[in-house]
mmCIF file of C-alpha atoms in Angstrom:
data_model
loop_
_atom_site.group_PDB
_atom_site.id
_atom_site.type_symbol
_atom_site.label_atom_id
_atom_site.label_comp_id
_atom_site.label_asym_id
_atom_site.label_seq_id
_atom_site.Cartn_x
_atom_site.Cartn_y
_atom_site.Cartn_z
ATOM 1 C CA UNK A 10 54.783 61.132 -3.219
ATOM 2 C CA UNK A 11 58.411 62.090 -4.713
ATOM 3 C CA UNK A 12 61.356 59.808 -5.697
ATOM 4 C CA UNK A 13 64.740 61.500 -4.077
ATOM 5 C CA UNK A 14 67.514 60.583 -5.752
ATOM 6 C CA UNK A 15 70.618 59.854 -3.543
ATOM 7 C CA UNK A 16 74.107 59.160 -4.393
ATOM 8 C CA UNK A 17 74.495 56.748 -7.235
ATOM 9 C CA UNK A 18 70.484 57.827 -7.903
ATOM 10 C CA UNK A 19 68.752 57.772 -11.073
ATOM 11 C CA UNK A 20 65.431 55.875 -12.222
ATOM 12 C CA UNK A 21 67.054 52.848 -13.667
ATOM 13 C CA UNK A 22 66.350 52.614 -17.366
ATOM 14 C CA UNK A 23 66.140 49.593 -19.437
ATOM 15 C CA UNK A 24 63.551 47.939 -21.464
ATOM 16 C CA UNK A 25 62.567 45.744 -18.405
ATOM 17 C CA UNK A 26 58.728 46.015 -17.283
ATOM 18 C CA UNK A 27 58.120 45.361 -13.980
ATOM 19 C CA UNK A 28 55.397 46.649 -11.298
ATOM 20 C CA UNK A 29 56.141 47.217 -7.947
ATOM 21 C CA UNK A 30 52.546 46.592 -5.546
ATOM 22 C CA UNK A 31 53.174 48.486 -1.701
ATOM 23 C CA UNK A 32 50.500 47.582 0.792
ATOM 24 C CA UNK A 33 50.049 50.613 3.210
ATOM 25 C CA UNK A 34 48.258 50.018 6.613
ATOM 26 C CA UNK A 35 47.949 52.768 8.433
ATOM 27 C CA UNK A 36 45.969 54.665 5.488
ATOM 28 C CA UNK A 37 44.313 52.262 3.687
ATOM 29 C CA UNK A 38 45.283 51.546 0.062
ATOM 30 C CA UNK A 39 48.079 49.429 -2.471
ATOM 31 C CA UNK A 40 50.473 51.811 -4.098
ATOM 32 C CA UNK A 41 51.167 50.784 -7.318
ATOM 33 C CA UNK A 42 54.688 51.579 -8.700
ATOM 34 C CA UNK A 43 56.589 50.863 -12.150
ATOM 35 C CA UNK A 44 59.970 50.258 -12.560
ATOM 36 C CA UNK A 45 61.257 53.367 -12.291
ATOM 37 C CA UNK A 46 59.706 54.038 -8.973
ATOM 38 C CA UNK A 47 56.677 56.082 -10.317
ATOM 39 C CA UNK A 48 53.456 56.313 -9.458
ATOM 40 C CA UNK A 49 50.857 54.088 -12.067
ATOM 41 C CA UNK A 50 47.916 53.963 -9.261
ATOM 42 C CA UNK A 51 46.689 53.130 -5.824
ATOM 43 C CA UNK A 52 43.796 50.500 -4.535
ATOM 44 C CA UNK A 53 41.956 52.489 -1.978
ATOM 45 C CA UNK A 54 39.351 51.651 0.830
ATOM 46 C CA UNK A 55 41.398 48.451 1.638
ATOM 47 C CA UNK A 56 40.846 48.277 5.288
ATOM 48 C CA UNK A 57 44.820 48.002 7.135
ATOM 49 C CA UNK A 58 46.390 46.135 4.035
ATOM 50 C CA UNK A 59 49.533 44.575 5.194
ATOM 51 C CA UNK A 60 49.789 40.538 3.433
ATOM 52 C CA UNK A 61 49.796 41.084 -0.851
ATOM 53 C CA UNK A 62 50.064 38.572 -3.516
ATOM 54 C CA UNK A 63 49.585 39.207 -7.280
ATOM 55 C CA UNK A 64 48.256 36.804 -9.730
ATOM 56 C CA UNK A 65 49.654 38.253 -12.892
ATOM 57 C CA UNK A 66 48.138 36.102 -15.027
ATOM 58 C CA UNK A 67 44.243 36.407 -13.555
ATOM 59 C CA UNK A 68 45.625 40.553 -13.865
ATOM 60 C CA UNK A 69 44.935 40.309 -9.724
ATOM 61 C CA UNK A 70 45.855 41.632 -6.666
ATOM 62 C CA UNK A 71 45.364 39.624 -3.744
ATOM 63 C CA UNK A 72 44.814 41.998 -0.463
ATOM 64 C CA UNK A 73 44.821 41.078 2.817
ATOM 65 C CA UNK A 74 43.741 42.608 6.715
ATOM 66 C CA UNK A 75 44.870 42.375 9.512
ATOM 67 C CA UNK A 76 41.604 44.434 10.274
ATOM 68 C CA UNK A 77 38.728 41.878 11.694
ATOM 69 C CA UNK A 78 35.254 43.339 11.983
ATOM 70 C CA UNK A 79 32.093 41.449 13.067
ATOM 71 C CA UNK A 80 30.637 39.135 10.403
ATOM 72 C CA UNK A 81 27.128 41.248 10.261
ATOM 73 C CA UNK A 82 28.938 44.231 9.414
ATOM 74 C CA UNK A 83 31.428 42.674 6.689
ATOM 75 C CA UNK A 84 28.075 41.006 4.913
ATOM 76 C CA UNK A 85 26.574 44.806 5.075
ATOM 77 C CA UNK A 86 29.582 45.984 2.675
ATOM 78 C CA UNK A 87 29.590 47.391 -0.053
ATOM 79 C CA UNK A 88 29.291 45.365 -3.407
ATOM 80 C CA UNK A 89 31.780 46.743 -5.991
ATOM 81 C CA UNK A 90 30.083 48.263 -8.895
ATOM 82 C CA UNK A 91 30.454 45.651 -11.549
ATOM 83 C CA UNK A 92 28.977 42.576 -9.144
ATOM 84 C CA UNK A 93 25.822 41.196 -9.340
ATOM 85 C CA UNK A 94 24.055 40.513 -5.945
ATOM 86 C CA UNK A 95 24.120 36.772 -6.084
ATOM 87 C CA UNK A 96 27.583 36.340 -6.466
ATOM 88 C CA UNK A 97 28.209 39.639 -3.897
ATOM 89 C CA UNK A 98 26.093 37.339 -1.577
ATOM 90 C CA UNK A 99 28.182 34.092 -2.747
ATOM 91 C CA UNK A 100 31.768 35.584 -1.471
ATOM 92 C CA UNK A 101 30.428 36.146 2.245
ATOM 93 C CA UNK A 102 30.606 33.197 4.769
ATOM 94 C CA UNK A 103 32.446 30.555 2.897
ATOM 95 C CA UNK A 104 34.994 30.740 5.667
ATOM 96 C CA UNK A 105 32.532 30.943 9.067
ATOM 97 C CA UNK A 106 29.772 30.238 8.625
ATOM 98 C CA UNK A 107 28.316 31.602 10.960
ATOM 99 C CA UNK A 108 28.890 34.682 13.572
ATOM 100 C CA UNK A 109 31.841 36.422 14.960
ATOM 101 C CA UNK A 110 34.762 37.894 13.461
ATOM 102 C CA UNK A 111 35.953 38.122 9.996
ATOM 103 C CA UNK A 112 38.549 39.683 8.446
ATOM 104 C CA UNK A 113 37.918 40.779 4.697
ATOM 105 C CA UNK A 114 40.545 39.472 1.389
ATOM 106 C CA UNK A 115 40.915 42.214 -1.120
ATOM 107 C CA UNK A 116 40.833 40.807 -5.490
ATOM 108 C CA UNK A 117 41.557 44.418 -7.188
ATOM 109 C CA UNK A 118 42.489 44.569 -10.670
ATOM 110 C CA UNK A 119 45.645 45.273 -11.516
ATOM 111 C CA UNK A 120 44.553 47.349 -14.539
ATOM 112 C CA UNK A 121 42.668 50.034 -13.242
ATOM 113 C CA UNK A 122 42.829 49.260 -9.045
ATOM 114 C CA UNK A 123 38.954 48.758 -8.284
ATOM 115 C CA UNK A 124 38.291 45.811 -6.435
ATOM 116 C CA UNK A 125 36.083 43.003 -8.598
ATOM 117 C CA UNK A 126 35.098 40.802 -4.672
ATOM 118 C CA UNK A 127 35.852 40.956 -1.318
ATOM 119 C CA UNK A 128 36.182 37.757 0.394
ATOM 120 C CA UNK A 129 35.717 36.485 4.441
ATOM 121 C CA UNK A 130 38.073 34.850 6.098
ATOM 122 C CA UNK A 131 37.787 33.792 9.262
ATOM 123 C CA UNK A 132 40.411 35.916 11.442
ATOM 124 C CA UNK A 133 43.092 38.466 10.931
ATOM 125 C CA UNK A 134 45.540 38.349 8.123
ATOM 126 C CA UNK A 135 49.132 38.210 8.355
ATOM 127 C CA UNK A 136 50.640 37.497 4.988
ATOM 128 C CA UNK A 137 49.362 35.810 1.715
ATOM 129 C CA UNK A 138 50.628 34.185 -1.059
ATOM 130 C CA UNK A 139 49.291 32.549 -4.590
ATOM 131 C CA UNK A 140 50.795 29.301 -6.289
ATOM 132 C CA UNK A 141 52.042 29.460 -9.186
ATOM 133 C CA UNK A 142 49.049 28.352 -11.359
ATOM 134 C CA UNK A 143 46.898 30.603 -9.634
ATOM 135 C CA UNK A 144 44.483 28.602 -8.592
ATOM 136 C CA UNK A 145 44.940 29.079 -4.802
ATOM 137 C CA UNK A 146 45.619 31.957 -2.828
ATOM 138 C CA UNK A 147 46.856 31.146 0.922
ATOM 139 C CA UNK A 148 46.526 33.478 3.800
ATOM 140 C CA UNK A 149 47.985 32.971 7.523
ATOM 141 C CA UNK A 150 46.425 33.862 10.240
ATOM 142 C CA UNK A 151 48.364 34.460 13.135
ATOM 143 C CA UNK A 152 45.884 34.007 16.008
ATOM 144 C CA UNK A 153 43.564 30.798 14.676
ATOM 145 C CA UNK A 154 46.848 28.904 14.484
ATOM 146 C CA UNK A 155 46.442 28.189 11.334
ATOM 147 C CA UNK A 156 46.019 28.933 7.501
ATOM 148 C CA UNK A 157 42.898 29.691 4.571
ATOM 149 C CA UNK A 158 43.175 29.015 1.083
ATOM 150 C CA UNK A 159 41.444 30.818 -1.185
ATOM 151 C CA UNK A 160 39.788 29.068 -4.939
ATOM 152 C CA UNK A 161 40.279 31.879 -6.970
ATOM 153 C CA UNK A 162 38.255 30.134 -9.501
ATOM 154 C CA UNK A 163 35.224 30.220 -7.647
ATOM 155 C CA UNK A 164 36.093 31.802 -4.758
ATOM 156 C CA UNK A 165 35.124 29.763 -2.099
ATOM 157 C CA UNK A 166 37.060 29.117 0.578
ATOM 158 C CA UNK A 167 39.022 26.842 3.358
ATOM 159 C CA UNK A 168 39.898 27.498 7.032
ATOM 160 C CA UNK A 169 41.537 27.966 9.083
ATOM 161 C CA UNK A 170 43.712 24.537 8.099
ATOM 162 C CA UNK A 171 45.498 24.471 11.536
ATOM 163 C CA UNK A 172 49.441 24.165 10.431
ATOM 164 C CA UNK A 173 50.504 25.182 14.432
ATOM 165 C CA UNK A 174 50.747 28.441 16.707
ATOM 166 C CA UNK A 175 51.509 31.819 15.175
ATOM 167 C CA UNK A 176 51.566 31.017 11.691
ATOM 168 C CA UNK A 177 53.939 33.608 9.753
ATOM 169 C CA UNK A 178 54.557 33.577 6.280
ATOM 170 C CA UNK A 179 54.013 31.374 2.856
ATOM 171 C CA UNK A 180 56.004 30.930 0.128
ATOM 172 C CA UNK A 181 54.815 28.742 -3.147
ATOM 173 C CA UNK A 182 57.410 25.978 -3.910
ATOM 174 C CA UNK A 183 56.646 25.048 -7.573
ATOM 175 C CA UNK A 184 59.032 22.122 -7.612
ATOM 176 C CA UNK A 185 57.413 20.632 -4.943
ATOM 177 C CA UNK A 186 53.725 21.685 -5.478
ATOM 178 C CA UNK A 187 53.256 22.795 -2.046
ATOM 179 C CA UNK A 188 53.328 26.111 -0.052
ATOM 180 C CA UNK A 189 55.893 26.503 3.218
ATOM 181 C CA UNK A 190 53.816 27.568 6.096
ATOM 182 C CA UNK A 191 56.402 29.427 9.296
ATOM 183 C CA UNK A 192 54.591 28.641 12.754
ATOM 184 C CA UNK A 193 56.740 31.602 15.080
ATOM 185 C CA UNK A 194 55.239 29.445 17.766
ATOM 186 C CA UNK A 195 56.570 26.205 17.968
ATOM 187 C CA UNK A 196 59.500 26.819 15.394
ATOM 188 C CA UNK A 197 58.004 24.731 12.607
ATOM 189 C CA UNK A 198 57.769 25.202 8.566
ATOM 190 C CA UNK A 199 54.841 23.149 7.320
ATOM 191 C CA UNK A 200 54.213 21.761 4.022
ATOM 192 C CA UNK A 201 50.754 22.391 2.741
ATOM 193 C CA UNK A 202 48.838 20.624 0.014
ATOM 194 C CA UNK A 203 46.316 23.314 -1.122
ATOM 195 C CA UNK A 204 44.080 21.069 -3.586
ATOM 196 C CA UNK A 205 43.777 18.922 -0.872
ATOM 197 C CA UNK A 206 43.550 21.194 2.518
ATOM 198 C CA UNK A 207 46.244 19.074 4.075
ATOM 199 C CA UNK A 208 49.568 19.732 5.812
ATOM 200 C CA UNK A 209 51.052 17.294 4.682
ATOM 201 C CA UNK A 210 54.400 17.342 6.945
ATOM 202 C CA UNK A 211 56.392 19.586 9.650
ATOM 203 C CA UNK A 212 59.915 21.066 9.310
ATOM 204 C CA UNK A 213 61.221 21.761 13.244
ATOM 205 C CA UNK A 214 63.707 24.462 13.158
ATOM 206 C CA UNK A 215 65.864 25.812 16.244
ATOM 207 C CA UNK A 216 63.867 29.196 16.518
ATOM 208 C CA UNK A 217 60.496 31.071 15.484
ATOM 209 C CA UNK A 218 60.462 31.250 12.158
ATOM 210 C CA UNK A 219 58.933 34.464 10.756
ATOM 211 C CA UNK A 220 59.561 36.087 7.286
ATOM 212 C CA UNK A 221 60.417 33.305 4.186
ATOM 213 C CA UNK A 222 62.182 33.558 0.502
ATOM 214 C CA UNK A 223 62.464 30.219 -1.881
ATOM 215 C CA UNK A 224 65.805 30.565 -3.572
ATOM 216 C CA UNK A 225 66.015 28.973 -7.147
ATOM 217 C CA UNK A 226 67.359 25.920 -6.086
ATOM 218 C CA UNK A 227 64.567 25.231 -3.481
ATOM 219 C CA UNK A 228 66.698 26.416 -0.058
ATOM 220 C CA UNK A 229 64.405 28.417 2.010
ATOM 221 C CA UNK A 230 65.537 31.540 3.456
ATOM 222 C CA UNK A 231 63.322 31.718 6.951
ATOM 223 C CA UNK A 232 64.300 34.719 9.443
ATOM 224 C CA UNK A 233 64.165 33.453 12.830
ATOM 225 C CA UNK A 234 63.299 36.756 14.173
ATOM 226 C CA UNK A 235 63.975 36.679 18.443
ATOM 227 C CA UNK A 236 67.230 34.441 17.486
ATOM 228 C CA UNK A 237 68.917 36.907 15.430
ATOM 229 C CA UNK A 238 69.592 34.705 13.148
ATOM 230 C CA UNK A 239 68.490 33.128 9.612
ATOM 231 C CA UNK A 240 68.288 29.519 8.702
ATOM 232 C CA UNK A 241 68.582 28.091 5.321
ATOM 233 C CA UNK A 242 66.513 25.113 4.990
ATOM 234 C CA UNK A 243 66.740 22.357 2.357
ATOM 235 C CA UNK A 244 64.098 19.262 2.125
ATOM 236 C CA UNK A 245 63.505 18.153 6.168
ATOM 237 C CA UNK A 246 66.364 20.091 7.697
ATOM 238 C CA UNK A 247 68.178 22.903 8.578
ATOM 239 C CA UNK A 248 71.581 23.591 5.832
ATOM 240 C CA UNK A 249 73.235 26.283 8.011
ATOM 241 C CA UNK A 250 71.984 29.099 10.303
ATOM 242 C CA UNK A 251 73.355 32.817 9.503
ATOM 243 C CA UNK A 252 73.983 34.703 12.912
ATOM 244 C CA UNK A 253 72.757 38.163 11.950
ATOM 245 C CA UNK A 254 72.459 40.025 14.962
ATOM 246 C CA UNK A 255 69.484 42.818 16.130
ATOM 247 C CA UNK A 256 65.613 41.430 15.562
ATOM 248 C CA UNK A 257 65.453 40.357 11.716
ATOM 249 C CA UNK A 258 62.148 40.989 9.827
ATOM 250 C CA UNK A 259 62.089 40.541 6.056
ATOM 251 C CA UNK A 260 64.757 38.449 4.208
ATOM 252 C CA UNK A 261 65.427 37.572 0.570
ATOM 253 C CA UNK A 262 67.488 34.570 -1.430
ATOM 254 C CA UNK A 263 68.810 34.224 -4.219
ATOM 255 C CA UNK A 264 71.827 31.675 -6.032
ATOM 256 C CA UNK A 265 73.860 34.657 -4.481
ATOM 257 C CA UNK A 266 73.703 35.716 -1.632
ATOM 258 C CA UNK A 267 70.615 36.093 1.765
ATOM 259 C CA UNK A 268 69.798 39.800 2.722
ATOM 260 C CA UNK A 269 68.266 40.200 5.531
ATOM 261 C CA UNK A 270 66.783 43.539 7.403
ATOM 262 C CA UNK A 271 68.087 43.964 10.597
ATOM 263 C CA UNK A 272 65.483 46.297 11.839
ATOM 264 C CA UNK A 273 66.713 47.123 15.846
ATOM 265 C CA UNK A 274 70.624 47.461 14.176
ATOM 266 C CA UNK A 275 68.782 49.917 11.687
ATOM 267 C CA UNK A 276 71.141 47.589 8.788
ATOM 268 C CA UNK A 277 70.290 45.780 5.679
ATOM 269 C CA UNK A 278 72.930 42.697 6.012
ATOM 270 C CA UNK A 279 73.778 40.671 3.025
ATOM 271 C CA UNK A 280 75.706 37.410 3.163
ATOM 272 C CA UNK A 281 77.440 35.684 0.685
ATOM 273 C CA UNK A 282 76.042 32.066 0.359
ATOM 274 C CA UNK A 283 79.306 30.784 -1.057
ATOM 275 C CA UNK A 284 82.063 32.543 0.961
ATOM 276 C CA UNK A 285 79.673 33.720 3.516
ATOM 277 C CA UNK A 286 81.428 37.262 3.139
ATOM 278 C CA UNK A 287 79.283 39.547 5.379
ATOM 279 C CA UNK A 288 78.304 43.282 4.064
ATOM 280 C CA UNK A 289 76.186 45.662 6.558
ATOM 281 C CA UNK A 290 74.892 49.217 5.595
ATOM 282 C CA UNK A 291 71.913 51.382 6.746
ATOM 283 C CA UNK A 292 69.682 52.358 4.709
ATOM 284 C CA UNK A 293 67.441 54.497 7.366
ATOM 285 C CA UNK A 294 65.885 53.800 10.394
ATOM 286 C CA UNK A 295 64.121 50.565 11.435
ATOM 287 C CA UNK A 296 64.793 48.372 7.737
ATOM 288 C CA UNK A 297 61.264 46.902 7.713
ATOM 289 C CA UNK A 298 59.931 44.566 4.409
ATOM 290 C CA UNK A 299 61.843 43.909 1.695
ATOM 291 C CA UNK A 300 61.286 42.145 -1.754
ATOM 292 C CA UNK A 301 64.349 41.830 -4.930
ATOM 293 C CA UNK A 302 63.656 42.520 -8.886
ATOM 294 C CA UNK A 303 64.264 44.488 -11.582
ATOM 295 C CA UNK A 304 64.009 47.589 -10.114
ATOM 296 C CA UNK A 305 66.618 46.804 -7.217
ATOM 297 C CA UNK A 306 66.803 45.614 -3.846
ATOM 298 C CA UNK A 307 63.427 47.403 -2.277
ATOM 299 C CA UNK A 308 63.479 47.697 1.091
ATOM 300 C CA UNK A 309 61.348 49.958 3.640
ATOM 301 C CA UNK A 310 60.779 51.365 7.129
ATOM 302 C CA UNK A 311 58.412 50.704 9.941
ATOM 303 C CA UNK A 312 59.264 53.709 11.497
ATOM 304 C CA UNK A 313 58.346 56.278 8.689
ATOM 305 C CA UNK A 314 56.892 56.603 5.272
ATOM 306 C CA UNK A 315 59.288 55.861 2.378
ATOM 307 C CA UNK A 316 60.991 53.134 1.314
ATOM 308 C CA UNK A 317 64.154 52.636 -0.037
ATOM 309 C CA UNK A 318 66.121 51.103 -3.376
ATOM 310 C CA UNK A 319 69.453 49.467 -2.994
ATOM 311 C CA UNK A 320 71.704 47.998 -5.195
ATOM 312 C CA UNK A 321 71.425 44.470 -3.923
ATOM 313 C CA UNK A 322 75.582 44.043 -4.491
ATOM 314 C CA UNK A 323 77.004 46.623 -2.482
ATOM 315 C CA UNK A 324 73.670 47.885 0.016
ATOM 316 C CA UNK A 325 74.126 51.580 -1.680
ATOM 317 C CA UNK A 326 70.901 53.670 -1.578
ATOM 318 C CA UNK A 327 70.595 54.739 -4.640
ATOM 319 C CA UNK A 328 67.103 56.207 -4.728
ATOM 320 C CA UNK A 329 64.584 57.033 -2.055
ATOM 321 C CA UNK A 330 60.389 56.964 -2.276
ATOM 322 C CA UNK A 331 57.830 58.882 -0.297
ATOM 323 C CA UNK A 332 55.041 56.556 0.268
ATOM 324 C CA UNK A 333 51.837 57.722 1.397
ATOM 325 C CA UNK A 334 52.181 55.297 4.758
ATOM 326 C CA UNK A 335 54.470 52.742 6.160
ATOM 327 C CA UNK A 336 54.819 49.722 3.616
ATOM 328 C CA UNK A 337 54.486 46.198 4.273
ATOM 329 C CA UNK A 338 54.730 43.112 2.222
ATOM 330 C CA UNK A 339 56.289 44.654 -0.697
ATOM 331 C CA UNK A 340 55.698 42.969 -4.400
ATOM 332 C CA UNK A 341 57.481 42.950 -7.277
ATOM 333 C CA UNK A 342 56.270 41.432 -10.836
ATOM 334 C CA UNK A 343 58.756 39.614 -13.125
ATOM 335 C CA UNK A 344 59.364 41.552 -16.556
ATOM 336 C CA UNK A 345 57.562 41.065 -19.627
#
């Protein structure tokens, strides 16, 4: 993998020490970069990783897989070298409780990129989120109309807990103490209490929400992918809707703007939250997942194995990074 500077380019300077984690489903690994977009290491041997969350206080990555396997085969997987047999056995079967297909969620140490546990959940995992206390991880199961909740203290699993048809994405609202789950199949966002394992309420939208992000003020930006729009949700209803055009994928929101990948049009679109001023630029073919943090605005491509770094204000491309495979749910940790 190499970094190809373009336009403004040059690696970011400064004192921030963020980390970037990139699940690469087609090559079975998670790539770890520093905030200069240099390779730190890889978590290898994870089948078809797509969803990813970080528990920095625990020093862990929580990695979901799109792959499913027979429960009997999953139980025969090689255990991590430093896990005793009793602990390994305890991590199999908590969710399904019987035969059938399961998916494996891998917990890997950030320090040495080694798996420390593998947890069975009852179906294919799309996206992953961890709460602010790092007690619970939620993984979405689009095929099961629900989510699983993993207790990171003891690795017990509850699920599937039904949220709605085609649950896609999850974010955590620290102010309310709930997970928010987007249900693309019935156009709702569920408010999930992980400690109690129940859905508290559902917020109806005008289309099917997929990717979501939460602003510091509590506003949720939800990409209504098939409606070519982004819904801004506050409290129990829609605050505004932004027409973007082109099938949408990843979305970000901060105090200033909403930024979304218009995959079908090969565009990244930035809309100022106060003025509505719109800026569009094309970093390449089929912009896909997006993340905003200390390294800048990071955007992957669904058509090629590369990552683009964009200036969040101008959307000018400042670096192109060749990756090992197509990058999915990008995670950036906060600087030290």
